[in-house]
Tab-separated table of C-alpha atoms in Angstrom:
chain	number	residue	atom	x	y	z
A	133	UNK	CA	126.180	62.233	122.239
A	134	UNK	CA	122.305	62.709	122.308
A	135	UNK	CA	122.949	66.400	122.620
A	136	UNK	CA	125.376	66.542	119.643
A	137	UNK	CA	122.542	64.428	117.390
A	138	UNK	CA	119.924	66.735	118.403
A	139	UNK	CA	121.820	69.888	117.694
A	140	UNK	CA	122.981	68.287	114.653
A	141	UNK	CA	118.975	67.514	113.439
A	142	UNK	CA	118.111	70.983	114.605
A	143	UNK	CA	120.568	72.601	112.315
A	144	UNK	CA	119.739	70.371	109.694
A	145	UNK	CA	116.303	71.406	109.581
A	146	UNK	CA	117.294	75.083	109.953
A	147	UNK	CA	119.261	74.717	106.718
A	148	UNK	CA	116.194	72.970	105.198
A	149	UNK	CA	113.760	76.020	106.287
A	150	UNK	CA	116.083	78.469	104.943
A	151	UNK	CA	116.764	77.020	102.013
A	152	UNK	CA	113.433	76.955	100.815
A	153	UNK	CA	112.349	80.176	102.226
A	154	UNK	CA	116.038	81.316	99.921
A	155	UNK	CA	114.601	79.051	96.517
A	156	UNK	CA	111.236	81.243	97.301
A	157	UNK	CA	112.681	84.637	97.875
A	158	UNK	CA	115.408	83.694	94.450
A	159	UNK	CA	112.358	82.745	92.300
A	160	UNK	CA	109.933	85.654	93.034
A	161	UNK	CA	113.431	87.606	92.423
A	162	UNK	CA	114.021	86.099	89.281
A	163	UNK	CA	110.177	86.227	88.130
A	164	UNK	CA	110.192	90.057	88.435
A	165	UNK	CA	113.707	90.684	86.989
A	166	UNK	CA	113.005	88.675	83.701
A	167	UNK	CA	109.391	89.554	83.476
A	168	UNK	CA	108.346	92.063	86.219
A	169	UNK	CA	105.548	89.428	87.021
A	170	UNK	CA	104.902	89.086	91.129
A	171	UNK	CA	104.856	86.037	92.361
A	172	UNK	CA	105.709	86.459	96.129
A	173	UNK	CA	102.442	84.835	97.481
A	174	UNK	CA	102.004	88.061	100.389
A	175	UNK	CA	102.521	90.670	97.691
A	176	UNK	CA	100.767	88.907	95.028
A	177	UNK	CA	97.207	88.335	97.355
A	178	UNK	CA	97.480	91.876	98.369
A	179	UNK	CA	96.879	92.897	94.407
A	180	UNK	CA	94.565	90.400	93.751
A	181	UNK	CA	92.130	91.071	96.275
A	182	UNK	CA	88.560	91.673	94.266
A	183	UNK	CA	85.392	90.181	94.190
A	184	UNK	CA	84.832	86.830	92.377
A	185	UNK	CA	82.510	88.979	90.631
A	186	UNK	CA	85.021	90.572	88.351
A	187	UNK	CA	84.054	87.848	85.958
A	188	UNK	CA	80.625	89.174	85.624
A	189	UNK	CA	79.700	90.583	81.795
A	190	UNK	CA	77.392	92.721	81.672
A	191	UNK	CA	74.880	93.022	78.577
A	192	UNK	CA	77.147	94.916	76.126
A	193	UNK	CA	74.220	96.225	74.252
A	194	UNK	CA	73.727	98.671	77.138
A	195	UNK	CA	69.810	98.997	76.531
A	196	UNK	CA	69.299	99.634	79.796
A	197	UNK	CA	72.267	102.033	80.831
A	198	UNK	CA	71.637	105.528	81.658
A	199	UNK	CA	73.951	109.075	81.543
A	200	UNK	CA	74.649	109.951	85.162
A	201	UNK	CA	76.652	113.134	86.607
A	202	UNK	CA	76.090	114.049	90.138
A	203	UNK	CA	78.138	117.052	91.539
A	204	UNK	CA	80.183	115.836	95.240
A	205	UNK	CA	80.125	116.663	98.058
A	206	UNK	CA	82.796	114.543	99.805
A	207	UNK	CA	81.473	110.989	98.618
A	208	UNK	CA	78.939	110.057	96.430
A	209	UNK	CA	77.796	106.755	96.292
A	210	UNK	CA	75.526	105.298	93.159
A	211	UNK	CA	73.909	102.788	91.403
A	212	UNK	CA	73.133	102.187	87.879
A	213	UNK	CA	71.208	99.951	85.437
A	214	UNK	CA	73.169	97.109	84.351
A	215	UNK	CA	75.599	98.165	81.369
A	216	UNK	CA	79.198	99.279	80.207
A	217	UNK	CA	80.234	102.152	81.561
A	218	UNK	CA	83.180	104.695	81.247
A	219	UNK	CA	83.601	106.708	85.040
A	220	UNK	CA	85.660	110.579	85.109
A	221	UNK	CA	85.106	113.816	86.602
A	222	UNK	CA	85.529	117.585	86.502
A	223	UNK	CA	89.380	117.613	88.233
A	224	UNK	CA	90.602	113.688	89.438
A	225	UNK	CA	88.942	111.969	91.908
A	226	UNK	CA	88.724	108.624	93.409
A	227	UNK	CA	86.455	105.483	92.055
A	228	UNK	CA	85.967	102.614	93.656
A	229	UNK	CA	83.548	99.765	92.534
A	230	UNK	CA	81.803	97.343	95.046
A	231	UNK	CA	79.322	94.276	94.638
A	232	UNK	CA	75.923	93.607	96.145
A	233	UNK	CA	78.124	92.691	99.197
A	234	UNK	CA	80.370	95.425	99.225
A	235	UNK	CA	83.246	93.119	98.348
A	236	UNK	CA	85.829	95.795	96.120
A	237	UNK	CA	85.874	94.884	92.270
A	238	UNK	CA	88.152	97.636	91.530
A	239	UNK	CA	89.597	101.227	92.815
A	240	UNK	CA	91.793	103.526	91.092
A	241	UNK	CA	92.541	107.527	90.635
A	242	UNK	CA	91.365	109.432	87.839
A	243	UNK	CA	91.820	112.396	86.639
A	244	UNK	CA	94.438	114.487	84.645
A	245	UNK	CA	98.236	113.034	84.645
A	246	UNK	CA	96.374	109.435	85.942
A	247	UNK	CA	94.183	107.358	84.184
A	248	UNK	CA	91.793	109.292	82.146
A	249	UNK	CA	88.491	107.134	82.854
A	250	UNK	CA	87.867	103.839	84.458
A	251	UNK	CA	85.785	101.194	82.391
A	252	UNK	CA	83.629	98.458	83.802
A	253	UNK	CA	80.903	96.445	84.180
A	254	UNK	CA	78.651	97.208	86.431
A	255	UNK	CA	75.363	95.450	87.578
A	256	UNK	CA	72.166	97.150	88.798
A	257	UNK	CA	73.522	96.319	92.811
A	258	UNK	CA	76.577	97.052	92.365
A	259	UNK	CA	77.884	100.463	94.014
A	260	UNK	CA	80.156	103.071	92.728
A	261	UNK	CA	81.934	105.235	95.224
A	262	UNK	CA	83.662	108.773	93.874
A	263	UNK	CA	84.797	111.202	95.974
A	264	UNK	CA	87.615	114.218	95.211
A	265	UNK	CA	85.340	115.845	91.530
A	266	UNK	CA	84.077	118.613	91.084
A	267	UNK	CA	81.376	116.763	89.156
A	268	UNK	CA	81.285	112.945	88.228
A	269	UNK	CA	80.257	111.350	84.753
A	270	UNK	CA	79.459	108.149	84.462
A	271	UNK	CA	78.241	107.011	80.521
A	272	UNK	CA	77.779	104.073	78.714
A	273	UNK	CA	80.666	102.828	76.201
A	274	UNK	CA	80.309	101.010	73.370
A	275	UNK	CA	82.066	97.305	73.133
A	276	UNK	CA	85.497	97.391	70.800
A	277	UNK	CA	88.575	95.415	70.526
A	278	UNK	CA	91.373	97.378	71.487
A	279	UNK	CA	94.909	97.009	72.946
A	280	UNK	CA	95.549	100.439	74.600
A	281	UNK	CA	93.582	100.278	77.786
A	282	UNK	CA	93.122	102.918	80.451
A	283	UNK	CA	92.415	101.655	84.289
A	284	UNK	CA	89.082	99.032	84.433
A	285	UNK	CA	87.938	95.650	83.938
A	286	UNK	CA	88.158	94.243	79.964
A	287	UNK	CA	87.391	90.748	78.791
A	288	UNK	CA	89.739	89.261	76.130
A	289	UNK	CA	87.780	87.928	73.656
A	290	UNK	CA	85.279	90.657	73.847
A	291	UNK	CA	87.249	93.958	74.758
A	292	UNK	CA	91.009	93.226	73.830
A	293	UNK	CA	92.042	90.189	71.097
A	294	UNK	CA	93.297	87.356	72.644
A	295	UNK	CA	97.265	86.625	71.674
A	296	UNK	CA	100.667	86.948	72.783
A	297	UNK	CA	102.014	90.508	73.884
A	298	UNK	CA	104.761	93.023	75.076
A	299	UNK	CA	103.392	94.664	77.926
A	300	UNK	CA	103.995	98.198	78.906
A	301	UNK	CA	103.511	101.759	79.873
A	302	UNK	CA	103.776	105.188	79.254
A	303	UNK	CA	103.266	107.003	82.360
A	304	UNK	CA	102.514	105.658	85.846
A	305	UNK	CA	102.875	103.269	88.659
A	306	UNK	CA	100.280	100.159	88.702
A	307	UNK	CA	99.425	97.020	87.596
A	308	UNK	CA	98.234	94.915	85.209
A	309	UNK	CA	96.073	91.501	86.704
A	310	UNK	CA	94.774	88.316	84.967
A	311	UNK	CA	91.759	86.706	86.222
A	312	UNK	CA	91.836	83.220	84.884
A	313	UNK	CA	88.474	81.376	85.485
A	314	UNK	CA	90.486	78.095	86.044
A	315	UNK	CA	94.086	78.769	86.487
A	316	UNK	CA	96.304	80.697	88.878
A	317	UNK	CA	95.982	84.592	88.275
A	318	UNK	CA	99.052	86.725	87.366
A	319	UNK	CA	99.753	90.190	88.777
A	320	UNK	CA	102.327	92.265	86.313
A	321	UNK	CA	103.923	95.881	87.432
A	322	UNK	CA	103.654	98.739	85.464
A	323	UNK	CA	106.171	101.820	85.612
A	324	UNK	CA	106.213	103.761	83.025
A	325	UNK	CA	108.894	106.663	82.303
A	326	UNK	CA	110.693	108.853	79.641
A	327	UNK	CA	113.615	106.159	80.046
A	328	UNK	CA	113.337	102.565	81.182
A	329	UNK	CA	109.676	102.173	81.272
A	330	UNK	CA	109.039	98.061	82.278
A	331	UNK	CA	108.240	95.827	79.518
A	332	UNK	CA	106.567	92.199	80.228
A	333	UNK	CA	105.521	89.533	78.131
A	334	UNK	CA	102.249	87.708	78.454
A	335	UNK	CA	99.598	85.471	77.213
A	336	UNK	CA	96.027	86.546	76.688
A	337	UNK	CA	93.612	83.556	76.240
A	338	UNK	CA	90.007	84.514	75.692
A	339	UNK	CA	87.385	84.248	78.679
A	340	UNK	CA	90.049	85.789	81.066
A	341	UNK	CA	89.529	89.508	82.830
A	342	UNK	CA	92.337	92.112	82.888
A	343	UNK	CA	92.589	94.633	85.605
A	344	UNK	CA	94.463	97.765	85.128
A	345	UNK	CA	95.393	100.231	88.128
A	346	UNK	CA	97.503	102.950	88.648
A	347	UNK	CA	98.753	104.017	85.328
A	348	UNK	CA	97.328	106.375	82.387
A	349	UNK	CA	97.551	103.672	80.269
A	350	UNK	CA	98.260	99.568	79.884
A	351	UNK	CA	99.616	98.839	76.356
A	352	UNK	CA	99.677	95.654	74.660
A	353	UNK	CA	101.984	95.210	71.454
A	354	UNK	CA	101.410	92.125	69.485
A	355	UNK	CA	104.476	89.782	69.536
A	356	UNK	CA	104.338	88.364	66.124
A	357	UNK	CA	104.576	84.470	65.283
């Protein structure tokens, strides 16, 4: 009888275990069908993984940023005054963007049929790696609102209005990331195509940080009241 009760609790909390492990899988399921938001802890920390100091703003009058280009040869690594800056090259290459403790901010592929430039704030110790140019450019960019963005780091509030929004693409594989200061992130895929490109919807509240990767372009339609 002790044998049957203990099989009997076993399978009882086997049926518990799976059934939340079934609730998780069904919700993460259901997140990306309606909205193709990621919530699936695993694949959701694996996108999010950046430095805390993606919330860092630089000074957007850019009186100290300088005009760099630096022909490569395999990897270049540099550092710049702080500012605003826009990264491409001659050809694509590969940018990636680490902090004073070589903790990643952001990485992506530029060049032609990817993202056209990467945009981002960088401070005087941070490091930007490019490798795969001809010949990098790195040049300050002015500060305007906008709601087409290309693959970097943009403040809402400051770079893109804040508001509610269809989310899409027009060519590309990637993803769209909220930083929230005091709330749970959100990670959003992109694919964009001729025919059923994704479409999300999502809330921009000012003081937040977008992150765009892996797509030519992140575009934000106003949903209207």
């Amino acid at each position: 009888m002790k044998n049957v009760l203990l099989l009997a609790g076993l399978f009882g909390c086997l049926a518990i275990f799976t059934g939340c492990q079934t609730s998780e899988k069904t919700e993460a399921a259901s997140a990306y069908i309606d909205n193709h938001e990621i919530v699936d802890k695993n694949e959701k920390a694996e996108v999010l993984s950046a430095s805390d100091e993606i919330f860092f703003t630089s000074d957007r009058n850019n009186d100290n940023a300088e005009i760099i280009s630096a022909y490569i040869d395999r990897q270049e690594y540099l550092q710049l005054p702080e500012g605003r800056y826009s990264i491409y090259g001659e050809g694509g290459g590969n940018v990636e963007v680490y902090d004073s403790n070589d903790n990643l901010l952001i990485k992506d592929y530029v060049g032609h049929g990817f993202a056209p430039t990467l945009t981002v704030d960088l401070k005087e110790d941070f490091t930007v790696m490019a490798d795969g140019f001809v010949q990098v450019f790195i040049e300050p960019v002015e500060t305007q609102m906008q709601t087409e963005l290309t693959s970097g780091v943009w403040e809402i509030g400051l770079d893109v209005p804040a508001g509610e929004y269809e989310l899409t693409t027009n060519r590309g594989l990637g993803y769209l990331t909220i930083f929230d200061p005091e709330q749970d992130h959100q990670v959003y895929e992109l694919i964009g195509n001729e025919f059923s490109p994704t479409k999300s919807q999502i809330t921009l509240t000012e003081g937040q940080k977008v992150r765009v990767t892996g797509v030519n372009r992140a575009i934000l339609s106003k949903i209207k009241d």
